PDB file of C-alpha atoms in Angstrom:
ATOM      1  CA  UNK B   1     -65.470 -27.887  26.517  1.00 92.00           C
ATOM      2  CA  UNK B   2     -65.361 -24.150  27.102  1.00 95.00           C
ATOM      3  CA  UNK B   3     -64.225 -23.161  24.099  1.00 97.00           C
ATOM      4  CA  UNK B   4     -65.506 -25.225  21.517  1.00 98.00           C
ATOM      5  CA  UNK B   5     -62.194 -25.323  19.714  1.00 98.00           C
ATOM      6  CA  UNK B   6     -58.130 -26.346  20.819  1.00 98.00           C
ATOM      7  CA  UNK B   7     -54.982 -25.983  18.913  1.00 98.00           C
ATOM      8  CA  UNK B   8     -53.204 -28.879  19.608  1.00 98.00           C
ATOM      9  CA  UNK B   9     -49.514 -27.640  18.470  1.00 97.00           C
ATOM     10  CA  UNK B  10     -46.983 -30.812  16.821  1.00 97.00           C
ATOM     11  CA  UNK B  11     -49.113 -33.561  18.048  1.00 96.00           C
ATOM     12  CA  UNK B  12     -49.071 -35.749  15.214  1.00 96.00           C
ATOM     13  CA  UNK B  13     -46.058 -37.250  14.821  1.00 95.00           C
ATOM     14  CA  UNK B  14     -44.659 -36.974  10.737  1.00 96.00           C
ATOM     15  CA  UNK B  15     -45.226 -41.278  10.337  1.00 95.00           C
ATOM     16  CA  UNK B  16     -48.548 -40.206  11.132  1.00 96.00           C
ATOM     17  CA  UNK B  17     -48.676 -37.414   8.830  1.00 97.00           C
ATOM     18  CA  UNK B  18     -47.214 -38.815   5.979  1.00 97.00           C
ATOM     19  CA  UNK B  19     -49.499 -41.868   6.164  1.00 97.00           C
ATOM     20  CA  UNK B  20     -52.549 -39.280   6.032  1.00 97.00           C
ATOM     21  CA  UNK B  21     -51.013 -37.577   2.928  1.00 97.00           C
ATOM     22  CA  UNK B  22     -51.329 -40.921   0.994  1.00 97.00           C
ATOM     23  CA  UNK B  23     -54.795 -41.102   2.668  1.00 97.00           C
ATOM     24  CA  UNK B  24     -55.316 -37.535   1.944  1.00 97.00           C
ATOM     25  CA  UNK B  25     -54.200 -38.380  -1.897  1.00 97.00           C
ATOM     26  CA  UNK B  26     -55.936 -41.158  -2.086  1.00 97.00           C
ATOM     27  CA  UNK B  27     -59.352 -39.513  -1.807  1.00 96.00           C
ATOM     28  CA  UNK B  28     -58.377 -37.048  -4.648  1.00 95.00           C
ATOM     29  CA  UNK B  29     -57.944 -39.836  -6.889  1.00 96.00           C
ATOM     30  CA  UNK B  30     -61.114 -41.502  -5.970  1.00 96.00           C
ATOM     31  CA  UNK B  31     -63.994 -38.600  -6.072  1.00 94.00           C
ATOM     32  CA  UNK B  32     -67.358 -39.335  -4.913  1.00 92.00           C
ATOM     33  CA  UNK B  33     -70.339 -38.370  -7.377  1.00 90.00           C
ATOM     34  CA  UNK B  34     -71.064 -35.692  -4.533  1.00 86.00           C
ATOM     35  CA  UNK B  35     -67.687 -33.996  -4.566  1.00 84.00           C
ATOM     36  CA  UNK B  36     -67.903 -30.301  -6.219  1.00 79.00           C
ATOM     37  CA  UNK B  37     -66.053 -27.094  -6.754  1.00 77.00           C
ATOM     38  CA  UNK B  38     -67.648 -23.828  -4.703  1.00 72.00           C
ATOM     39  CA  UNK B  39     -67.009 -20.526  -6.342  1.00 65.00           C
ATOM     40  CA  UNK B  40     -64.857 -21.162  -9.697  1.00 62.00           C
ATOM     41  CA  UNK B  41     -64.057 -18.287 -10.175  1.00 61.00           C
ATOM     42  CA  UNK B  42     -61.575 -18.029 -13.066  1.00 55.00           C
ATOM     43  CA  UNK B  43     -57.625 -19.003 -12.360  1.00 65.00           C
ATOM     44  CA  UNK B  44     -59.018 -20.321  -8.708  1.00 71.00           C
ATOM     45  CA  UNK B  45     -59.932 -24.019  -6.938  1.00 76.00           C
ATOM     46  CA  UNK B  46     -61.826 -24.357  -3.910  1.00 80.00           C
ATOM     47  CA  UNK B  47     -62.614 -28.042  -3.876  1.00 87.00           C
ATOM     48  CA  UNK B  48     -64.371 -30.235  -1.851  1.00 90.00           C
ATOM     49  CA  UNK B  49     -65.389 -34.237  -1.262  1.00 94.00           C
ATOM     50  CA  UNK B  50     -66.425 -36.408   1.597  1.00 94.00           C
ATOM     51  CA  UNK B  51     -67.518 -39.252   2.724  1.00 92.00           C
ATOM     52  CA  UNK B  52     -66.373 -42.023   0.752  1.00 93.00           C
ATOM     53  CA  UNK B  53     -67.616 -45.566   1.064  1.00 90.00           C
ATOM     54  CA  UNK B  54     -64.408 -47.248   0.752  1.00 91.00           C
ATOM     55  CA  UNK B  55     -62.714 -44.946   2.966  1.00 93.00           C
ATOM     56  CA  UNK B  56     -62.864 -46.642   5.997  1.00 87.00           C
ATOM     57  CA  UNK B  57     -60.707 -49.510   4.453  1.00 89.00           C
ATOM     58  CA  UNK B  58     -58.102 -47.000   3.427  1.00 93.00           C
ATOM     59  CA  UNK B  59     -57.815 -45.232   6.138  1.00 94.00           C
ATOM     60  CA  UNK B  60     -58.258 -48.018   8.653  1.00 88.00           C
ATOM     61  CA  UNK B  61     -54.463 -48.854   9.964  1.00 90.00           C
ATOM     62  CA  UNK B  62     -54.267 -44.972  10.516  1.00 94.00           C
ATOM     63  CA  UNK B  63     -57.129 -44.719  12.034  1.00 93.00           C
ATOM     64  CA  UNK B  64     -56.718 -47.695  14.593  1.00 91.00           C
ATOM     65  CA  UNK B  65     -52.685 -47.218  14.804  1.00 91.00           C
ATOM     66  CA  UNK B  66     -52.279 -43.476  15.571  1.00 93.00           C
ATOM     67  CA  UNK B  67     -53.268 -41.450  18.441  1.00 92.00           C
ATOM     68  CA  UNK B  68     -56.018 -39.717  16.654  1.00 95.00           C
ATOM     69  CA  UNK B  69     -58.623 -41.609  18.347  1.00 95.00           C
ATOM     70  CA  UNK B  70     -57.159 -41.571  22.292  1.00 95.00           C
ATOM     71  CA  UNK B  71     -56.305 -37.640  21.415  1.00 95.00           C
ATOM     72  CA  UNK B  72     -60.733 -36.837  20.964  1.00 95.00           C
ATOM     73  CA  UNK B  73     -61.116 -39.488  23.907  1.00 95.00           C
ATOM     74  CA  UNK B  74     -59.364 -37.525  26.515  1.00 95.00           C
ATOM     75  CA  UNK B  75     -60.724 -34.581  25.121  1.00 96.00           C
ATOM     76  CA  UNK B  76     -64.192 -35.943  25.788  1.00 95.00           C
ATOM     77  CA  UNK B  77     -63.208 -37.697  29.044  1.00 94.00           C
ATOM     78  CA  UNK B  78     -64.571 -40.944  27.577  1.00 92.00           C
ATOM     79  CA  UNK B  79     -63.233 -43.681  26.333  1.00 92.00           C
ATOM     80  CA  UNK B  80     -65.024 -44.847  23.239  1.00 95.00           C
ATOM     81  CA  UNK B  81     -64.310 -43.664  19.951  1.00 96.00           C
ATOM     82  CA  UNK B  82     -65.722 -44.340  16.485  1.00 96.00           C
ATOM     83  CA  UNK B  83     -65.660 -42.762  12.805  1.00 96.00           C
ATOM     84  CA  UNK B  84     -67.896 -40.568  11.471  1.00 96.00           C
ATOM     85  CA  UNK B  85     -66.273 -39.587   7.992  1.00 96.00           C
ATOM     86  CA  UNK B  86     -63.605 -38.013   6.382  1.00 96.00           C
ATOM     87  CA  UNK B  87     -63.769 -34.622   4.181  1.00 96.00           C
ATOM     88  CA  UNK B  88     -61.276 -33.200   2.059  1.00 96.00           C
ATOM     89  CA  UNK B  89     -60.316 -29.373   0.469  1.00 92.00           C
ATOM     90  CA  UNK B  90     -58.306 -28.125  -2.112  1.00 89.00           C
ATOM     91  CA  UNK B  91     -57.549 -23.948  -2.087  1.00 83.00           C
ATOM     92  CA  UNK B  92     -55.304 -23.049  -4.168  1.00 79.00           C
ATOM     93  CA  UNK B  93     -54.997 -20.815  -7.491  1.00 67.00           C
ATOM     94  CA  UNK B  94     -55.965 -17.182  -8.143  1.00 64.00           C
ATOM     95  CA  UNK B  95     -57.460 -15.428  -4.905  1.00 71.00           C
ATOM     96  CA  UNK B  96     -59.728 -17.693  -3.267  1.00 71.00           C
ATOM     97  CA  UNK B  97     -63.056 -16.284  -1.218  1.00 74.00           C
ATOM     98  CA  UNK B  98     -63.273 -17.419   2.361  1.00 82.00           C
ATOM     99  CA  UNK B  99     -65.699 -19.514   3.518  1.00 87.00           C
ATOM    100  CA  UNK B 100     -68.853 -18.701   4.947  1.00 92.00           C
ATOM    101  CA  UNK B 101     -69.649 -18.666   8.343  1.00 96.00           C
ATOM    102  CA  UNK B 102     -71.247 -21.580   9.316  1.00 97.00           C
ATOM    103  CA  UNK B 103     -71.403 -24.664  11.844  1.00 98.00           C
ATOM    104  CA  UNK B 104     -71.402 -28.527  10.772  1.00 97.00           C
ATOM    105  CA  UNK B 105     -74.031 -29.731  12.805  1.00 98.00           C
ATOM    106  CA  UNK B 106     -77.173 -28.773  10.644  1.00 97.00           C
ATOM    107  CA  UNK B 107     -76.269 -30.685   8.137  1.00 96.00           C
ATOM    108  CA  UNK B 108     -75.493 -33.815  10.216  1.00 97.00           C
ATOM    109  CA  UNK B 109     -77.761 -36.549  11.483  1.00 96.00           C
ATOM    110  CA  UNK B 110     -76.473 -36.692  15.177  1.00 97.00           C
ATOM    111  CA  UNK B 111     -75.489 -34.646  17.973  1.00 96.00           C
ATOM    112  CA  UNK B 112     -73.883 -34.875  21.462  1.00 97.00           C
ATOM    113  CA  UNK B 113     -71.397 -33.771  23.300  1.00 96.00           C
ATOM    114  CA  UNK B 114     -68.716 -36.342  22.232  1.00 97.00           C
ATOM    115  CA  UNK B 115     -68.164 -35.117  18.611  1.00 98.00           C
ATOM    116  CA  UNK B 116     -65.074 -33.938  17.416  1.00 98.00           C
ATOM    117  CA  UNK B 117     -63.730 -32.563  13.926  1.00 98.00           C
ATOM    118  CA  UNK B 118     -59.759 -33.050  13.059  1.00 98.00           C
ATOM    119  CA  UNK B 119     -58.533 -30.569  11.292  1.00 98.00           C
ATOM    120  CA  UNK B 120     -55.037 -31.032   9.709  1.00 98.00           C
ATOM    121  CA  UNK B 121     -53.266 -29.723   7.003  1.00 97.00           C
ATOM    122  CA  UNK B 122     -50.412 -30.699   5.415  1.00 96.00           C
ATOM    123  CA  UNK B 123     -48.149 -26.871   4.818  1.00 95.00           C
ATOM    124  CA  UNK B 124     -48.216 -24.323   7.028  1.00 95.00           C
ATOM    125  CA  UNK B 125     -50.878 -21.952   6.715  1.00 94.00           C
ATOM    126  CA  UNK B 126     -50.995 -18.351   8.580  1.00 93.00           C
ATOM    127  CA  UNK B 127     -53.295 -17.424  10.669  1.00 94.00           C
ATOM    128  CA  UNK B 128     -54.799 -14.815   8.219  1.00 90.00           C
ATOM    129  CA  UNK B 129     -55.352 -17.873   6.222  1.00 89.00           C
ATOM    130  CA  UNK B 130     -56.618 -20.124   8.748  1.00 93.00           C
ATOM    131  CA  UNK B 131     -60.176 -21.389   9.821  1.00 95.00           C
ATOM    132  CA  UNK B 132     -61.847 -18.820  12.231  1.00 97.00           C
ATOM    133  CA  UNK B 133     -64.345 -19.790  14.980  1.00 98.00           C
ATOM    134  CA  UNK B 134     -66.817 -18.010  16.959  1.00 98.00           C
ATOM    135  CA  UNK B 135     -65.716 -18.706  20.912  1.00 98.00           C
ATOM    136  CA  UNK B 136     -68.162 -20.486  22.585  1.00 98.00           C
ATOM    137  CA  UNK B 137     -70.574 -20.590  20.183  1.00 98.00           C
ATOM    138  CA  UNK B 138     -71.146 -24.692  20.270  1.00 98.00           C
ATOM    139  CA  UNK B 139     -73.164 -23.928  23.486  1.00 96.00           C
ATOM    140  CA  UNK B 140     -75.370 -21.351  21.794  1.00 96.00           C
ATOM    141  CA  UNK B 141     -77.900 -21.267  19.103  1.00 97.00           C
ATOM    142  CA  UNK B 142     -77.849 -23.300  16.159  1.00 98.00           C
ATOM    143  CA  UNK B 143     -78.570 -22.146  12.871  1.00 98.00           C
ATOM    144  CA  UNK B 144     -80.112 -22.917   9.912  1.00 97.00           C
ATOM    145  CA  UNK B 145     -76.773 -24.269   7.382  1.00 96.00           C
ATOM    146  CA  UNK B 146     -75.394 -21.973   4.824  1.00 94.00           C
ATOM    147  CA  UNK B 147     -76.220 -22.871   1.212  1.00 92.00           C
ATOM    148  CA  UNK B 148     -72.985 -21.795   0.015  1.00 88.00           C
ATOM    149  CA  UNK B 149     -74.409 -19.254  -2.071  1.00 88.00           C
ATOM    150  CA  UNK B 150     -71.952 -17.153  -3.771  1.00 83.00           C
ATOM    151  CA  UNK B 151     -74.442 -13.995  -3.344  1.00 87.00           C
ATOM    152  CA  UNK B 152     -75.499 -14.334   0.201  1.00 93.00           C
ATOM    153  CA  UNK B 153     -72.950 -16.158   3.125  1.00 92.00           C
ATOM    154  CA  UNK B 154     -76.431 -16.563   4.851  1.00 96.00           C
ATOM    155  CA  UNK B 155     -78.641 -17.912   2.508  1.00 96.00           C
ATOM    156  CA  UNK B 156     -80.544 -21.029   4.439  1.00 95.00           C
ATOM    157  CA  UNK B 157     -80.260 -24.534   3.501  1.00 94.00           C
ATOM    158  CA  UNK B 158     -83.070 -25.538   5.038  1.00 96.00           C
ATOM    159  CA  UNK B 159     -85.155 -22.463   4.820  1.00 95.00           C
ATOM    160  CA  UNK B 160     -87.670 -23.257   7.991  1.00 96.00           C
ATOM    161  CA  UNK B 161     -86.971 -24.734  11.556  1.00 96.00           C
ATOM    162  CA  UNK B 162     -84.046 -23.109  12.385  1.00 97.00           C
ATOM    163  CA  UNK B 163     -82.929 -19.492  12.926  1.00 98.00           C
ATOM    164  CA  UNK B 164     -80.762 -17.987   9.852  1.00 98.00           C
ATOM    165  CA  UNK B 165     -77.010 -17.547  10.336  1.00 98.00           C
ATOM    166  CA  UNK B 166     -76.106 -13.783  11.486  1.00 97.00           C
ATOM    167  CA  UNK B 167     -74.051 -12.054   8.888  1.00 96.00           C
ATOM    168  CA  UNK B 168     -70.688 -13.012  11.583  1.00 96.00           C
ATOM    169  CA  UNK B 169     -68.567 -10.732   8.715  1.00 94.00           C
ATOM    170  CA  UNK B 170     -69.986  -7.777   8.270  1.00 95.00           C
ATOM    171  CA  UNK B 171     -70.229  -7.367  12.767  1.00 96.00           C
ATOM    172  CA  UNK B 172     -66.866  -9.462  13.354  1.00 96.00           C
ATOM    173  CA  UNK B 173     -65.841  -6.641  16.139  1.00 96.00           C
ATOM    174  CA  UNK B 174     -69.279  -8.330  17.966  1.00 97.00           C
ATOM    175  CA  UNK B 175     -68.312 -12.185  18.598  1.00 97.00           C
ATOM    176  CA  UNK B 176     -64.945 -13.412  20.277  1.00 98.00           C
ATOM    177  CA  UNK B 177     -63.548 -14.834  17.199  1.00 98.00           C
ATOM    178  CA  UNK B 178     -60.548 -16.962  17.636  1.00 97.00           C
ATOM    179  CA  UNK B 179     -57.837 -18.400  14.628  1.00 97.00           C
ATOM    180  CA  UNK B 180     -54.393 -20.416  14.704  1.00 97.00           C
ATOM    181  CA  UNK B 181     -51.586 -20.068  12.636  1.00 97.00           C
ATOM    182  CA  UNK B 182     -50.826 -24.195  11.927  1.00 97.00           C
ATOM    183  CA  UNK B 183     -47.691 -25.962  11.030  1.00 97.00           C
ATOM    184  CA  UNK B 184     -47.783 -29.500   9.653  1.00 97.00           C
ATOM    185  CA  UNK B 185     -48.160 -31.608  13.000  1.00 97.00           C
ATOM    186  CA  UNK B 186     -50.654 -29.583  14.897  1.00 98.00           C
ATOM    187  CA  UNK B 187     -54.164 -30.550  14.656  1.00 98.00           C
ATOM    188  CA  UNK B 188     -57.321 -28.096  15.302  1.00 98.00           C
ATOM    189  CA  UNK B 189     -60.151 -30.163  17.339  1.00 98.00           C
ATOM    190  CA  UNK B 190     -63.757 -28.584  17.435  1.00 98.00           C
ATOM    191  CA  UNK B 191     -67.282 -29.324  18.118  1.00 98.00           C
ATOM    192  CA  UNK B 192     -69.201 -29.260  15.125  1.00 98.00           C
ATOM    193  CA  UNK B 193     -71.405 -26.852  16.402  1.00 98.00           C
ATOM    194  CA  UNK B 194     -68.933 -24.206  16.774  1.00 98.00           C
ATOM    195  CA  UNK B 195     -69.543 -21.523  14.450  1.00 98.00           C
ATOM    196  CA  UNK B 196     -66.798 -21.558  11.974  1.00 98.00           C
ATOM    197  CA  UNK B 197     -65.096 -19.816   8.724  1.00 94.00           C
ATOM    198  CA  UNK B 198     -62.074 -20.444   6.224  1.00 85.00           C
ATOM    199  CA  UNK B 199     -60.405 -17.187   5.653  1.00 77.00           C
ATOM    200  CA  UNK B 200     -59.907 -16.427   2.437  1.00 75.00           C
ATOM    201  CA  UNK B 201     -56.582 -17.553   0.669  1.00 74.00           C
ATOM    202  CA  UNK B 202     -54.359 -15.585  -1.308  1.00 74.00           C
ATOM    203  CA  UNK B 203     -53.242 -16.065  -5.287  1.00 73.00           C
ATOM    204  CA  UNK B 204     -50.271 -18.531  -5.395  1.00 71.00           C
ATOM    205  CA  UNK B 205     -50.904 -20.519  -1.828  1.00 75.00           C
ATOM    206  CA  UNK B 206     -52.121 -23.856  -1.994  1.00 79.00           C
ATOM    207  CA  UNK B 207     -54.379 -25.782   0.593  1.00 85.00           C
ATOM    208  CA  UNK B 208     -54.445 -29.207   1.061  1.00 92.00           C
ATOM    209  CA  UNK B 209     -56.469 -29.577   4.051  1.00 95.00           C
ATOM    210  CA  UNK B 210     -57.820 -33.355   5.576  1.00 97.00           C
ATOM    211  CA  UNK B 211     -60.915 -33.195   7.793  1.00 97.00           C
ATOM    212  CA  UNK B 212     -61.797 -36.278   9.732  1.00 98.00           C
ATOM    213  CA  UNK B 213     -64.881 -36.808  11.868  1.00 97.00           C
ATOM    214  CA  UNK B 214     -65.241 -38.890  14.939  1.00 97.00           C
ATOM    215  CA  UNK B 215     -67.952 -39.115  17.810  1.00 98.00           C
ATOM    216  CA  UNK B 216     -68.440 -40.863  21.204  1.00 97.00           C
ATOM    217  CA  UNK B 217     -70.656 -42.954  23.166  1.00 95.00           C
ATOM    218  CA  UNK B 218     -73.395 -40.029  23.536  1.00 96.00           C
ATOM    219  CA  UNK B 219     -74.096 -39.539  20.004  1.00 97.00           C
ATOM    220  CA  UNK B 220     -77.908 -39.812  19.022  1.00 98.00           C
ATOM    221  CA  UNK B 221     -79.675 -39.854  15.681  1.00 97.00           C
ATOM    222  CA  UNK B 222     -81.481 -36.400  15.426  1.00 96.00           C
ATOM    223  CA  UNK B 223     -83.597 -35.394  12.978  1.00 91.00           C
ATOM    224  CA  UNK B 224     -83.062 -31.679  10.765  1.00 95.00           C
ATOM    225  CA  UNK B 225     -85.594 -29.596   9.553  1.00 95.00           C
ATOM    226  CA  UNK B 226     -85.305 -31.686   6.763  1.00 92.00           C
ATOM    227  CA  UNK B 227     -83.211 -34.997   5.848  1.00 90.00           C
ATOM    228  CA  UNK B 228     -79.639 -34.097   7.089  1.00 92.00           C
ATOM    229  CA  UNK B 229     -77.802 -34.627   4.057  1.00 91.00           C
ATOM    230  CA  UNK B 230     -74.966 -35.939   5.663  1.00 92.00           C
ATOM    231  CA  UNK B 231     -73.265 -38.515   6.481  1.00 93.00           C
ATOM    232  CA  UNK B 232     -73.463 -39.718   2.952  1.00 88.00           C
ATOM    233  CA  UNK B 233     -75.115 -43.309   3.604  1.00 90.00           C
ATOM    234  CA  UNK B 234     -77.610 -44.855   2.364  1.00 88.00           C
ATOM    235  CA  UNK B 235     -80.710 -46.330   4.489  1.00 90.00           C
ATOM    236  CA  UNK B 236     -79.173 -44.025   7.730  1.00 93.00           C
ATOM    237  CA  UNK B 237     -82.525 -42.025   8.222  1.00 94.00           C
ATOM    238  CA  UNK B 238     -84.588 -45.403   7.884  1.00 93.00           C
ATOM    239  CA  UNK B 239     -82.281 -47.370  10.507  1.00 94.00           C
ATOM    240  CA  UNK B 240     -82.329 -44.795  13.033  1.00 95.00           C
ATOM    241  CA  UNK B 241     -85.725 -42.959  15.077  1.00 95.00           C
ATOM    242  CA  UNK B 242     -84.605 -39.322  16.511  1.00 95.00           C
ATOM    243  CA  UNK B 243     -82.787 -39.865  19.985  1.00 96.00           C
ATOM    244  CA  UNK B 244     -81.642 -43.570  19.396  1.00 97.00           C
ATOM    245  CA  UNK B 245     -77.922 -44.119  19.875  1.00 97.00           C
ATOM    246  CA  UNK B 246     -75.575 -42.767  17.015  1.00 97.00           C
ATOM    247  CA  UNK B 247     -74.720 -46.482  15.555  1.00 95.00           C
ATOM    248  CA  UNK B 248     -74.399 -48.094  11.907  1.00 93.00           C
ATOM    249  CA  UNK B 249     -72.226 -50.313  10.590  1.00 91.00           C
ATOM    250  CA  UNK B 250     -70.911 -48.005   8.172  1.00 91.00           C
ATOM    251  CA  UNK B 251     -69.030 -46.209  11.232  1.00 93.00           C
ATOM    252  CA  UNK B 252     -66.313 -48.362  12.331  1.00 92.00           C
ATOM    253  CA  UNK B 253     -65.574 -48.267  16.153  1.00 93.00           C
ATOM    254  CA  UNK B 254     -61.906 -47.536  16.960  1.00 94.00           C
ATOM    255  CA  UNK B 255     -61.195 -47.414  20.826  1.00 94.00           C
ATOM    256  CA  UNK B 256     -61.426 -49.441  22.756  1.00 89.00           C
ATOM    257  CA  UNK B 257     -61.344 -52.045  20.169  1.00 64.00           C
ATOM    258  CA  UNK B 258     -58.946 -51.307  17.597  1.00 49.00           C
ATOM    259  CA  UNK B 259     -59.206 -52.496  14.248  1.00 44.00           C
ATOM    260  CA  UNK B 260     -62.862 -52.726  14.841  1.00 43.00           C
ATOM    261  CA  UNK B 261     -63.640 -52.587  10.928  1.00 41.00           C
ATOM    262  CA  UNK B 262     -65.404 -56.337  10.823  1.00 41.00           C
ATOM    263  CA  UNK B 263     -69.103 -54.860  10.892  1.00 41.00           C
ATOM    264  CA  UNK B 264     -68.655 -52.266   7.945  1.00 37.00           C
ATOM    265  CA  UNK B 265     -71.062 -53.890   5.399  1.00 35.00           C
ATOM    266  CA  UNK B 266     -70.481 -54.385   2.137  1.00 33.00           C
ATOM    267  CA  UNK B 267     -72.081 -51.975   0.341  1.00 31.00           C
ATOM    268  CA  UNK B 268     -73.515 -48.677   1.511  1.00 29.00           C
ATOM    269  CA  UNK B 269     -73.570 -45.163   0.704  1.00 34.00           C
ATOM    270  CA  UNK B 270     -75.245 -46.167  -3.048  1.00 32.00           C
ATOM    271  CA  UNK B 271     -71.291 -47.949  -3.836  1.00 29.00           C
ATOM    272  CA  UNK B 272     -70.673 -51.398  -3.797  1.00 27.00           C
ATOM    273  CA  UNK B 273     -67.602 -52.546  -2.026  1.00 26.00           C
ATOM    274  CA  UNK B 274     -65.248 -55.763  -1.349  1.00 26.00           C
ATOM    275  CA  UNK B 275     -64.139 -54.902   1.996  1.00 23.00           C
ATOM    276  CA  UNK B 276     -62.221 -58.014   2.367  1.00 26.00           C
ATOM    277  CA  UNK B 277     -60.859 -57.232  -1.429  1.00 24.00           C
ATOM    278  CA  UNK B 278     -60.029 -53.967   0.237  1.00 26.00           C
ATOM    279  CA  UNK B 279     -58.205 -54.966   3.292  1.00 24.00           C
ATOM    280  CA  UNK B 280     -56.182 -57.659   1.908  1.00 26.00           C
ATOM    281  CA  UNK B 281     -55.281 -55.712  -1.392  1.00 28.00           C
ATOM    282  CA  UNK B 282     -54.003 -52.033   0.325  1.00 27.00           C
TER     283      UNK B 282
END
C-alpha cells in the first residue's frame, strides 16, 4: 500500500511455475497482430505481446487453481479477484537498452486501488538486471505514457492532458528507487501506477519474463486523454461511461468463484473464438 511494490520471495510453488512456462510458451507461439519488437538493434531482441483473446482459456486452470489470485486478494484486503490480461517479454541477444521509465496506468482504461501486476520470470535475473520502481510513486502524479521512442525515454503518448514523464535517469540520485534480485518462484506485485523501469540486460542473458494483470472490486472505467489503448478489446470504450464499475465479459472473475470463465463471449478483441472448442480441447 505504502510502497507501491513487494517482493514476494519463493511463493509460487514450481507445479505452478512450470504450468506458466507452457502458458508463457504458449503465447509465443500464438502472437497477436499487436505484438512488436522495441529497439532492434542489430544481434539484440526485446520483444513484446499482450493481451490475447484466447488467453483466458489457456490460462484458465492456472489461473483458478493456483494461489495467484488469493496472493493480490490479501494484498488488497478484499476478496474478489478477476483478470485483466496477460503480457509477455523476450530480452535476450546482443546488449539490450533498458526500458524507459514509465507507469502502466495511462495506457489502461481503469483505475483503483485494487490493481495488481504479477511479475514472474522464469531464470534468475540480478538485480542490476531487474525492473526498477520509483517508491511511492503510485500515490503521486501520473504522467503522460512513454511512446517508447528510441530518441527520447520521455516522449508523450498522448501529448496533452497529462504532465510529461521526468527524465527519472538522468536525476536517479533524486527519487527512492527500489529493485530485486529474483529467482524463479518469487513474484514482484505492483500497482500499475508505480513508476517503473527494466534495466538494461547484458549480451548473452536471456529474459523470459510473464506479466499477468488482475484487479478488484473497486476498479472503474476511466477515460485517458485519449482512447486508452489497452486492454486490447473490442467495444470496451462503448460498454463502459467513465466511473462505472471495471466489468466485461472478456475479464473472467476468479475468486470467489473459481473457474468463473462461463461469461467470456465468444469473440472479442477483433478474434473469433470457440471457447467451448477451447476448454474441452486444452
Amino acid at each position: 500500500r505504502d510502497d507501491g511494490v513487494v517482493l514476494l520471495p519463493a511463493i509460487l510453488e514450481q507445479s505452478t511455475l512450470d504450468a506458466l512456462e507452457q502458458c508463457f510458451e504458449w503465447s509465443l507461439a500464438n502472437p497477436t497482430p499487436s505484438a512488436n519488437g522495441f529497439y532492434t538493434d542489430a544481434g539484440s531482441t526485446f520483444y513484446q505481446d499482450l493481451c490475447n483473446p484466447r488467453a483466458a482459456a489457456v490460462y484458465r486452470e492456472i489461473l483458478c487453481d493456483s494461489p495467484m489470485a488469493d496472493i493480490v486478494a490479501t494484498l488488497w484486503g478484499a476478496r474478489d479477484v478477476w483478470f485483466l490480461y496477460e503480457q509477455v517479454f523476450v530480452k535476450e541477444g546482443g546488449d539490450v537498452r533498458r526500458t524507459p521509465w514509465h507507469q502502466d496506468t495511462p495506457y489502461l482504461a481503469l483505475d483503483g486501488e485494487a490493481v495488481a501486476v504479477m511479475w514472474i520470470n522464469f531464470a534468475p535475473v540480478a538485480k542490476s538486471e531487474s525492473l526498477e520502481f520509483v517508491r511511492g510513486s503510485h500515490r503521486s502524479t501520473l504522467y503522460d505514457g512513454s511512446a517508447f521512442d528510441p530518441e527520447d525515454d520521455t516522449m508523450p503518448v498522448f501529448g496533452h492532458g497529462l504532465p510529461r514523464l521526468p527524465d527519472i535517469e538522468s536525476a536517479r540520485g533524486e527519487y527512492d528507487i527500489v529493485s530485486y534480485a529474483v529467482a524463479p518462484g518469487d513474484v514482484v506485485v505492483f500497482h500499475p501506477s508505480t513508476l517503473h523501469g527494466g534495466a538494461p540486460a547484458s549480451a548473452g542473458s536471456r529474459r523470459r519474463t510473464l506479466s499477468l494483470r488482475f484487479f478488484g472490486e473497486d476498479a472503474v472505467y476511466v477515460e485517458r486523454p485519449e482512447q486508452a489503448p489497452a486492454p486490447l478489446v473490442d467495444g470496451l470504450h462503448e460498454s463502459l461511461r467513465y466511473g462505472d464499475p471495471f466489468r466485461h465479459p472478456a475479464f473472467p472473475r476468479l475468486r470467489p468463484t473459481p473457474g468463473g470463465f462461463d461469461d467470456v463471449p465468444q469473440s472479442y478483441g477483433g478474434h473469433a473464438i470457440s471457447l467451448q472448442t477451447q476448454m474441452q480441447g486444452e
